[in-house]
Every structure is written in C-alpha cells, then in structure tokens.
Amino acid sequence: MIRCLFRSLLLLSVLWLAACGQQDPAPKFRLTDVTGASFGKELALTDHNGKPRTLADFRGKVVVLFFGFTHCPDVCPTTLAELALVAKELGGDADSIQVLFVTVDPERDTREMLQRYVPSFNPAFLGLYGDADATARTAKEFKIIFQKQPLPGGGYSVDHSAGTYVLDQQGRLRLFAQYGRPAADLLHDIRILLGSS
C-alpha cells in the first residue's frame, strides 16, 4: 500500500515538474495566423528603383505585403499610412521590417508613379510592379482578386482584395490582417515575430 502511494506521488511529481517546465510554443497573435499556408511562397517583380525582386531578397526581415494601386481613393492610402505609423512605433526595429506595396494596376502604376507614391508614406517602403502576366501570377500566388471597374464619364478603378500579409524573417507566410484591423494589432504581432528571430 505504501509502495503504491509512493509510486503515485512520484508519478504526480514528475508530471507536475514536466508541466511546469513546458511553455506554450504558440505565439499569441492578434491577427489571423496562416502559418503553414500552401500559398504566398514567391513573387518575381521589379521595385520602384528598377531592381528585380523576389522574397529571398528580404530574408532576415519581417515582410509586410499589401496589394493595391496608386489611384485608390481610400483603402490603399489608409493602409499605407497605418503601416507608416507601425514603422514609426517600431523605432529602431523598423530597420528589421520591409513593407512591399504590389500594384494591381500595372497599366497606370509605372515605375515613376510608384517611385513618387510609395515612399511618400515612408522612404523605406518599396513599390513593386510587373507586366500584366507577372501581376496576375503574383496575385494568384497570394490569393488576391482584382478587376477593373469602368467609371462613369470614363476611366476606371480597380476592385481588389484589401488584406495585408506578414511573412517572417525566413520568408514564410505567417499572418493575414483583414482591412480595418487596428494598426496596434499589426504592431503587436510584428513585435512577436521580431522577438522570435
């Protein structure tokens, strides 16, 4: 009887010590965790300085990726302004992130247009563009939908998916932020990723 009681207490002690020694390995993200997603693994576009770019160019940095267009009246400038605020709040750690704005309107968003538009929010942000095929391939890779919409009186706008993706320092897709999520949530989760490097 005493031997059984001793074994039970010993077993309980071992289990208690094991439980105390374990830490929850899963980060407490506020945004949607898409770790392990089978998409969002590559892109091949040109930046607004004329340099060909792939995701591998940004290894070692947390990449924040947003699709839009320069003639966008609300969603795109709002998102870029919020990302600029996040970069400012990061202080010195802002050097460890890279914001990429991928245009879904390559017809109008030339290198020169992106060069004026994107850095106006933050000089470190990069605009990316490609021809129609490269744009479609990249959008498909990141599950982005976009379509031209004629405007009354001529011209057009572009309807597009308005979420933001975050990739970790190894280039793995980790997070998705729906449009309208507070910048504080993005800041919180980027800090987690920066701290886990």
C-alpha positions as a printed NumPy array, in Angstrom:
array([[  0.   ,   0.   ,   0.   ],
       [  2.762,   2.425,   0.996],
       [  4.761,   1.425,  -2.106],
       [  1.71 ,   2.184,  -4.373],
       [  1.17 ,   5.53 ,  -2.658],
       [  4.862,   6.361,  -3.064],
       [  4.762,   5.476,  -6.775],
       [  1.617,   7.579,  -7.281],
       [  3.187,  10.571,  -5.548],
       [  6.38 ,  10.127,  -7.553],
       [  4.396,   9.954, -10.804],
       [  2.39 ,  13.054,  -9.876],
       [  5.608,  14.914,  -9.013],
       [  7.187,  14.023, -12.353],
       [  4.067,  15.121, -14.246],
       [  3.888,  18.372, -12.272],
       [  7.553,  19.159, -12.944],
       [  7.124,  18.372, -16.636],
       [  4.1  ,  20.657, -16.836],
       [  5.97 ,  23.463, -15.07 ],
       [  8.867,  23.146, -17.449],
       [  6.707,  23.423, -20.563],
       [  5.945,  26.733, -22.19 ],
       [  3.243,  27.311, -24.73 ],
       [  5.225,  27.441, -28.   ],
       [  2.419,  29.076, -29.962],
       [  2.687,  32.879, -30.138],
       [ -0.4  ,  34.824, -29.106],
       [ -1.089,  36.613, -32.376],
       [ -3.964,  39.075, -32.68 ],
       [ -4.144,  38.776, -36.47 ],
       [ -5.17 ,  35.647, -38.378],
       [ -2.411,  33.053, -38.098],
       [ -1.876,  31.432, -41.515],
       [  1.373,  29.665, -40.62 ],
       [  1.856,  26.637, -42.849],
       [ -0.295,  28.002, -45.69 ],
       [  0.445,  26.419, -49.057],
       [  0.361,  29.762, -50.887],
       [  2.262,  33.06 , -50.696],
       [  5.66 ,  31.489, -51.184],
       [  7.125,  33.506, -54.058],
       [  6.985,  36.564, -56.236],
       [  9.14 ,  37.927, -59.047],
       [  8.557,  41.629, -59.695],
       [ 10.541,  44.857, -60.086],
       [ 10.835,  47.519, -57.397],
       [ 10.298,  51.228, -57.989],
       [ 14.065,  51.7  , -58.306],
       [ 14.155,  49.305, -61.261],
       [ 15.662,  46.363, -59.345],
       [ 14.245,  42.844, -59.903],
       [ 12.969,  41.44 , -56.606],
       [ 11.971,  38.117, -55.076],
       [ 11.013,  37.32 , -51.486],
       [ 14.505,  35.891, -50.962],
       [ 15.89 ,  39.448, -51.22 ],
       [ 14.242,  40.275, -47.902],
       [ 15.322,  37.262, -45.829],
       [ 16.231,  38.386, -42.343],
       [ 13.409,  40.924, -42.282],
       [  9.737,  40.694, -41.446],
       [  7.94 ,  41.479, -44.723],
       [  4.589,  43.264, -44.763],
       [  2.924,  42.809, -48.155],
       [ -0.058,  44.76 , -49.438],
       [ -1.704,  44.784, -52.89 ],
       [ -3.268,  47.981, -54.215],
       [ -2.956,  50.782, -56.732],
       [ -1.932,  54.439, -56.647],
       [ -5.288,  55.814, -57.842],
       [ -7.09 ,  54.082, -54.965],
       [ -9.203,  56.681, -53.146],
       [ -9.316,  55.187, -49.662],
       [ -8.199,  51.63 , -48.79 ],
       [ -4.648,  51.85 , -50.166],
       [ -3.6  ,  55.22 , -48.74 ],
       [ -5.216,  54.345, -45.409],
       [ -3.33 ,  51.048, -45.216],
       [ -0.009,  52.605, -46.206],
       [ -0.499,  55.399, -43.662],
       [ -1.177,  52.806, -40.948],
       [  1.905,  50.836, -41.969],
       [  3.939,  54.055, -41.75 ],
       [  2.595,  54.524, -38.218],
       [  3.595,  50.952, -37.331],
       [  7.122,  51.584, -38.677],
       [  7.36 ,  54.778, -36.617],
       [  6.211,  52.97 , -33.464],
       [  8.839,  50.27 , -34.007],
       [ 11.591,  52.883, -33.734],
       [ 14.995,  51.301, -34.376],
       [ 13.346,  47.946, -35.052],
       [ 11.769,  49.421, -38.195],
       [ 15.032,  48.561, -39.956],
       [ 14.074,  44.911, -39.438],
       [ 10.867,  45.11 , -41.481],
       [ 10.185,  45.705, -45.172],
       [  6.852,  46.996, -46.424],
       [  6.09 ,  45.992, -50.02 ],
       [  3.249,  47.585, -51.992],
       [  2.37 ,  45.452, -55.029],
       [  0.366,  47.261, -57.684],
       [ -2.628,  45.561, -59.268],
       [ -2.773,  48.362, -61.868],
       [  0.441,  47.999, -63.885],
       [ -1.112,  49.902, -66.776],
       [ -1.038,  53.178, -64.833],
       [  1.349,  52.413, -61.983],
       [  4.634,  52.851, -63.764],
       [  7.973,  52.761, -62.018],
       [  7.977,  56.56 , -61.857],
       [  4.468,  56.692, -60.399],
       [  5.326,  54.129, -57.711],
       [  8.601,  55.934, -57.001],
       [  6.658,  59.103, -56.155],
       [  3.73 ,  57.47 , -54.372],
       [  5.035,  54.685, -52.12 ],
       [  7.993,  56.446, -50.429],
       [  5.746,  59.426, -49.655],
       [  4.366,  57.291, -46.814],
       [  7.793,  56.092, -45.654],
       [ 11.094,  56.334, -47.569],
       [ 11.914,  52.679, -46.768],
       [  8.717,  51.292, -48.319],
       [  9.053,  49.703, -51.762],
       [  6.562,  49.652, -54.607],
       [  6.607,  46.528, -56.791],
       [  5.276,  46.149, -60.311],
       [  5.314,  43.758, -63.234],
       [  3.614,  43.324, -66.571],
       [  0.043,  42.03 , -66.719],
       [  1.151,  38.36 , -66.607],
       [  3.535,  38.846, -63.67 ],
       [  0.874,  40.816, -61.797],
       [ -1.711,  38.081, -62.362],
       [  0.752,  35.352, -61.29 ],
       [  1.669,  37.181, -58.103],
       [ -1.949,  37.932, -57.243],
       [ -2.867,  34.291, -57.773],
       [  0.042,  33.145, -55.584],
       [ -1.256,  35.313, -52.722],
       [ -4.972,  34.607, -53.345],
       [ -5.618,  38.227, -54.344],
       [ -8.578,  39.042, -56.564],
       [ -8.612,  42.214, -58.627],
       [-10.712,  43.526, -61.503],
       [-11.006,  46.768, -63.445],
       [-14.274,  48.645, -62.973],
       [-15.286,  51.343, -65.501],
       [-16.142,  54.723, -64.005],
       [-18.977,  56.993, -65.179],
       [-17.557,  59.535, -67.578],
       [-14.571,  57.36 , -68.49 ],
       [-11.542,  55.937, -66.783],
       [-11.568,  53.047, -64.378],
       [-10.947,  51.966, -60.833],
       [ -9.702,  48.575, -59.631],
       [-11.611,  46.445, -57.165],
       [ -9.168,  44.296, -55.202],
       [ -8.701,  42.211, -52.075],
       [ -7.707,  44.562, -49.288],
       [ -5.856,  42.44 , -46.739],
       [ -2.236,  42.621, -45.624],
       [  0.127,  39.658, -45.369],
       [  3.062,  39.329, -42.977],
       [  5.99 ,  36.997, -43.622],
       [  8.639,  36.122, -41.059],
       [ 12.403,  36.542, -41.365],
       [ 12.698,  33.181, -43.117],
       [ 10.234,  34.253, -45.821],
       [  7.36 ,  32.109, -44.521],
       [  3.816,  33.42 , -44.692],
       [  2.621,  33.803, -41.094],
       [ -0.204,  36.338, -40.718],
       [ -3.123,  37.911, -42.524],
       [ -4.669,  41.214, -41.47 ],
       [ -8.114,  41.993, -42.804],
       [ -8.65 ,  45.595, -43.836],
       [ -9.849,  47.619, -40.881],
       [ -7.868,  45.793, -38.204],
       [ -6.226,  48.266, -35.815],
       [ -2.616,  49.188, -36.53 ],
       [ -1.914,  48.254, -32.893],
       [ -2.658,  44.594, -33.71 ],
       [ -0.192,  44.617, -36.589],
       [  2.417,  46.302, -34.384],
       [  1.866,  43.727, -31.627],
       [  2.275,  40.747, -33.958],
       [  5.275,  42.157, -35.812],
       [  6.995,  42.612, -32.455],
       [  6.322,  38.937, -31.677],
       [  7.896,  37.897, -34.998],
       [ 10.89 ,  40.176, -34.467],
       [ 11.367,  38.74 , -30.985],
       [ 11.304,  35.165, -32.233],
       [ 14.24 ,  35.523, -34.615]])
